mmCIF file of C-alpha atoms in Angstrom:
data_model
loop_
_atom_site.group_PDB
_atom_site.id
_atom_site.type_symbol
_atom_site.label_atom_id
_atom_site.label_comp_id
_atom_site.label_asym_id
_atom_site.label_seq_id
_atom_site.Cartn_x
_atom_site.Cartn_y
_atom_site.Cartn_z
ATOM 1 C CA MET A 1 -26.504 -19.904 -26.884
ATOM 2 C CA ASP A 2 -28.042 -20.250 -23.130
ATOM 3 C CA ASN A 3 -26.055 -23.519 -22.939
ATOM 4 C CA LEU A 4 -22.695 -21.688 -24.076
ATOM 5 C CA LEU A 5 -23.523 -18.888 -21.539
ATOM 6 C CA SER A 6 -24.296 -21.258 -18.690
ATOM 7 C CA LYS A 7 -20.658 -22.367 -18.807
ATOM 8 C CA PHE A 8 -19.747 -19.025 -17.506
ATOM 9 C CA ASP A 9 -22.317 -19.082 -14.643
ATOM 10 C CA PRO A 10 -19.947 -20.028 -11.808
ATOM 11 C CA PHE A 11 -17.744 -17.017 -12.880
ATOM 12 C CA ALA A 12 -20.364 -14.407 -13.257
ATOM 13 C CA ALA A 13 -20.981 -13.679 -9.635
ATOM 14 C CA PRO A 14 -17.503 -13.644 -8.356
ATOM 15 C CA LEU A 15 -16.267 -11.439 -11.259
ATOM 16 C CA GLY A 16 -19.158 -9.078 -10.850
ATOM 17 C CA ARG A 17 -18.421 -8.602 -7.250
ATOM 18 C CA LEU A 18 -14.535 -7.998 -8.057
ATOM 19 C CA PHE A 19 -15.443 -5.310 -10.678
ATOM 20 C CA LEU A 20 -17.982 -3.578 -8.406
ATOM 21 C CA SER A 21 -15.846 -3.743 -5.412
ATOM 22 C CA LEU A 22 -12.619 -2.308 -7.041
ATOM 23 C CA ILE A 23 -13.717 1.287 -7.170
ATOM 24 C CA PHE A 24 -14.852 1.250 -3.517
ATOM 25 C CA ILE A 25 -11.631 -0.676 -2.282
ATOM 26 C CA GLY A 26 -9.524 1.806 -4.478
ATOM 27 C CA ALA A 27 -11.316 5.157 -3.610
ATOM 28 C CA GLY A 28 -11.344 3.953 0.252
ATOM 29 C CA PHE A 29 -7.895 3.110 0.495
ATOM 30 C CA ALA A 30 -6.795 6.424 -1.396
ATOM 31 C CA LYS A 31 -9.028 8.494 0.822
ATOM 32 C CA VAL A 32 -7.506 6.763 4.094
ATOM 33 C CA ALA A 33 -4.112 7.073 2.748
ATOM 34 C CA SER A 34 -4.547 10.778 1.908
ATOM 35 C CA GLY A 35 -5.728 11.536 5.559
ATOM 36 C CA GLY A 36 -8.510 13.716 4.008
ATOM 37 C CA ALA A 37 -6.168 16.071 2.183
ATOM 38 C CA GLY A 38 -8.541 18.233 0.354
ATOM 39 C CA MET A 39 -11.445 16.019 0.758
ATOM 40 C CA THR A 40 -12.987 17.532 3.606
ATOM 41 C CA GLU A 41 -13.125 20.900 1.955
ATOM 42 C CA TYR A 42 -14.753 19.171 -1.149
ATOM 43 C CA MET A 43 -17.258 17.784 1.021
ATOM 44 C CA GLU A 44 -18.038 20.933 2.822
ATOM 45 C CA ALA A 45 -18.480 22.840 -0.485
ATOM 46 C CA ALA A 46 -21.150 20.211 -1.279
ATOM 47 C CA GLY A 47 -22.776 20.836 1.940
ATOM 48 C CA VAL A 48 -21.670 17.766 3.566
ATOM 49 C CA PRO A 49 -19.958 18.143 7.010
ATOM 50 C CA GLY A 50 -16.342 17.413 6.836
ATOM 51 C CA PHE A 51 -16.208 15.242 9.921
ATOM 52 C CA LEU A 52 -18.188 12.701 7.906
ATOM 53 C CA PHE A 53 -14.926 12.043 5.787
ATOM 54 C CA TRP A 54 -13.476 9.289 7.851
ATOM 55 C CA PRO A 55 -16.793 7.384 8.384
ATOM 56 C CA ALA A 56 -17.495 7.571 4.586
ATOM 57 C CA ALA A 57 -13.755 6.644 3.755
ATOM 58 C CA LEU A 58 -13.875 3.404 5.864
ATOM 59 C CA PHE A 59 -17.204 2.645 4.898
ATOM 60 C CA GLU A 60 -16.073 2.525 1.020
ATOM 61 C CA LEU A 61 -13.053 0.382 2.038
ATOM 62 C CA LEU A 62 -14.651 -1.970 4.199
ATOM 63 C CA ALA A 63 -17.809 -2.272 2.023
ATOM 64 C CA GLY A 64 -15.872 -2.821 -0.949
ATOM 65 C CA ILE A 65 -14.031 -5.739 0.601
ATOM 66 C CA ALA A 66 -17.157 -7.073 2.016
ATOM 67 C CA ILE A 67 -18.546 -7.144 -1.598
ATOM 68 C CA LEU A 68 -15.300 -8.569 -2.886
ATOM 69 C CA ILE A 69 -15.374 -11.663 -0.449
ATOM 70 C CA GLY A 70 -19.206 -11.913 -0.538
ATOM 71 C CA PHE A 71 -19.597 -11.370 3.145
ATOM 72 C CA LYS A 72 -22.974 -9.992 4.165
ATOM 73 C CA THR A 73 -23.372 -9.449 0.681
ATOM 74 C CA ARG A 74 -27.192 -8.580 0.368
ATOM 75 C CA LEU A 75 -27.054 -5.937 3.326
ATOM 76 C CA VAL A 76 -23.762 -4.371 2.176
ATOM 77 C CA ALA A 77 -25.327 -4.184 -1.434
ATOM 78 C CA PHE A 78 -28.196 -2.503 -0.171
ATOM 79 C CA LEU A 79 -26.091 0.145 1.825
ATOM 80 C CA LEU A 80 -23.946 0.512 -1.058
ATOM 81 C CA ALA A 81 -26.678 1.239 -3.447
ATOM 82 C CA GLY A 82 -27.905 4.091 -1.175
ATOM 83 C CA PHE A 83 -24.482 5.395 -0.895
ATOM 84 C CA CYS A 84 -24.382 5.429 -4.730
ATOM 85 C CA LEU A 85 -27.679 7.291 -5.067
ATOM 86 C CA VAL A 86 -26.679 9.862 -2.250
ATOM 87 C CA THR A 87 -23.283 10.462 -3.567
ATOM 88 C CA ALA A 88 -24.789 11.031 -7.255
ATOM 89 C CA VAL A 89 -27.365 13.586 -6.005
ATOM 90 C CA MET A 90 -24.893 15.327 -3.598
ATOM 91 C CA PHE A 91 -21.853 15.271 -5.723
ATOM 92 C CA HIS A 92 -22.533 14.712 -9.424
ATOM 93 C CA ALA A 93 -25.801 16.360 -10.116
ATOM 94 C CA ASP A 94 -24.349 19.098 -12.367
ATOM 95 C CA PHE A 95 -25.742 18.274 -15.534
ATOM 96 C CA ALA A 96 -24.203 20.913 -17.162
ATOM 97 C CA ASP A 97 -20.909 19.381 -16.758
ATOM 98 C CA GLN A 98 -20.585 16.265 -18.838
ATOM 99 C CA THR A 99 -18.034 14.493 -16.775
ATOM 100 C CA GLN A 100 -20.467 15.152 -13.755
ATOM 101 C CA GLN A 101 -23.383 13.865 -15.707
ATOM 102 C CA THR A 102 -21.186 10.733 -16.655
ATOM 103 C CA MET A 103 -20.530 10.145 -13.040
ATOM 104 C CA PHE A 104 -24.006 10.613 -11.951
ATOM 105 C CA LEU A 105 -25.183 8.111 -14.530
ATOM 106 C CA LYS A 106 -22.123 5.814 -13.332
ATOM 107 C CA ASN A 107 -23.455 5.922 -9.811
ATOM 108 C CA LEU A 108 -26.831 5.191 -10.855
ATOM 109 C CA ALA A 109 -25.617 2.099 -12.841
ATOM 110 C CA MET A 110 -23.765 0.923 -9.857
ATOM 111 C CA ALA A 111 -26.772 1.372 -7.718
ATOM 112 C CA GLY A 112 -28.514 -0.766 -10.040
ATOM 113 C CA ALA A 113 -25.935 -3.421 -9.792
ATOM 114 C CA PHE A 114 -25.920 -3.508 -6.166
ATOM 115 C CA LEU A 115 -29.868 -3.914 -6.185
ATOM 116 C CA PHE A 116 -29.221 -7.203 -8.188
ATOM 117 C CA LEU A 117 -26.628 -8.226 -5.626
ATOM 118 C CA MET A 118 -29.028 -7.252 -2.792
ATOM 119 C CA ARG A 119 -31.796 -9.504 -4.541
ATOM 120 C CA PHE A 120 -29.862 -12.502 -5.685
ATOM 121 C CA GLY A 121 -26.962 -12.579 -3.129
ATOM 122 C CA GLY A 122 -23.170 -13.073 -3.415
ATOM 123 C CA GLY A 123 -23.629 -16.238 -5.508
ATOM 124 C CA GLU A 124 -20.427 -18.697 -6.177
ATOM 125 C CA PHE A 125 -17.061 -18.395 -4.158
ATOM 126 C CA SER A 126 -18.925 -15.998 -1.497
ATOM 127 C CA LEU A 127 -18.413 -16.296 2.283
ATOM 128 C CA ASP A 128 -22.434 -15.980 2.267
ATOM 129 C CA ASN A 129 -22.711 -18.979 -0.224
ATOM 130 C CA ARG A 130 -20.178 -20.879 1.923
ATOM 131 C CA ALA A 131 -21.992 -20.401 5.126
ATOM 132 C CA ALA A 132 -25.341 -21.166 3.546
ATOM 133 C CA SER A 133 -24.128 -24.636 2.361
ATOM 134 C CA GLY A 134 -22.544 -25.389 5.878
ATOM 135 C CA ASP A 135 -18.978 -25.627 4.474
ATOM 136 C CA SER A 136 -17.761 -23.624 7.445
#
């Protein structure tokens, strides 16, 4: 079984980065495109200053792109793990609401995946891997 699974090794890291990055690229793009309509009020209702909308939106978008292409993967993964944990606690800790509980657990799962990326790096087809192998 390990031999069969090893055939998929070269594709695991890039697909993992793709799947993890999509939620951040999509959310960041949507936030930037909306100009913050409704989001600053949502953030302020959760006790987060509305002026943090733009830094958060741009961080989501740019960090998502960095994960996708494998640029500074370990650092960005560490930052995104923290981002996932903070947003889980600040925005999704209403465990009486099944949707919020699911969102909280989703954020924990993503934080865990980012910790794996932080530990093991971007893997195949990442800019980090290319720079490390001297193919620049």
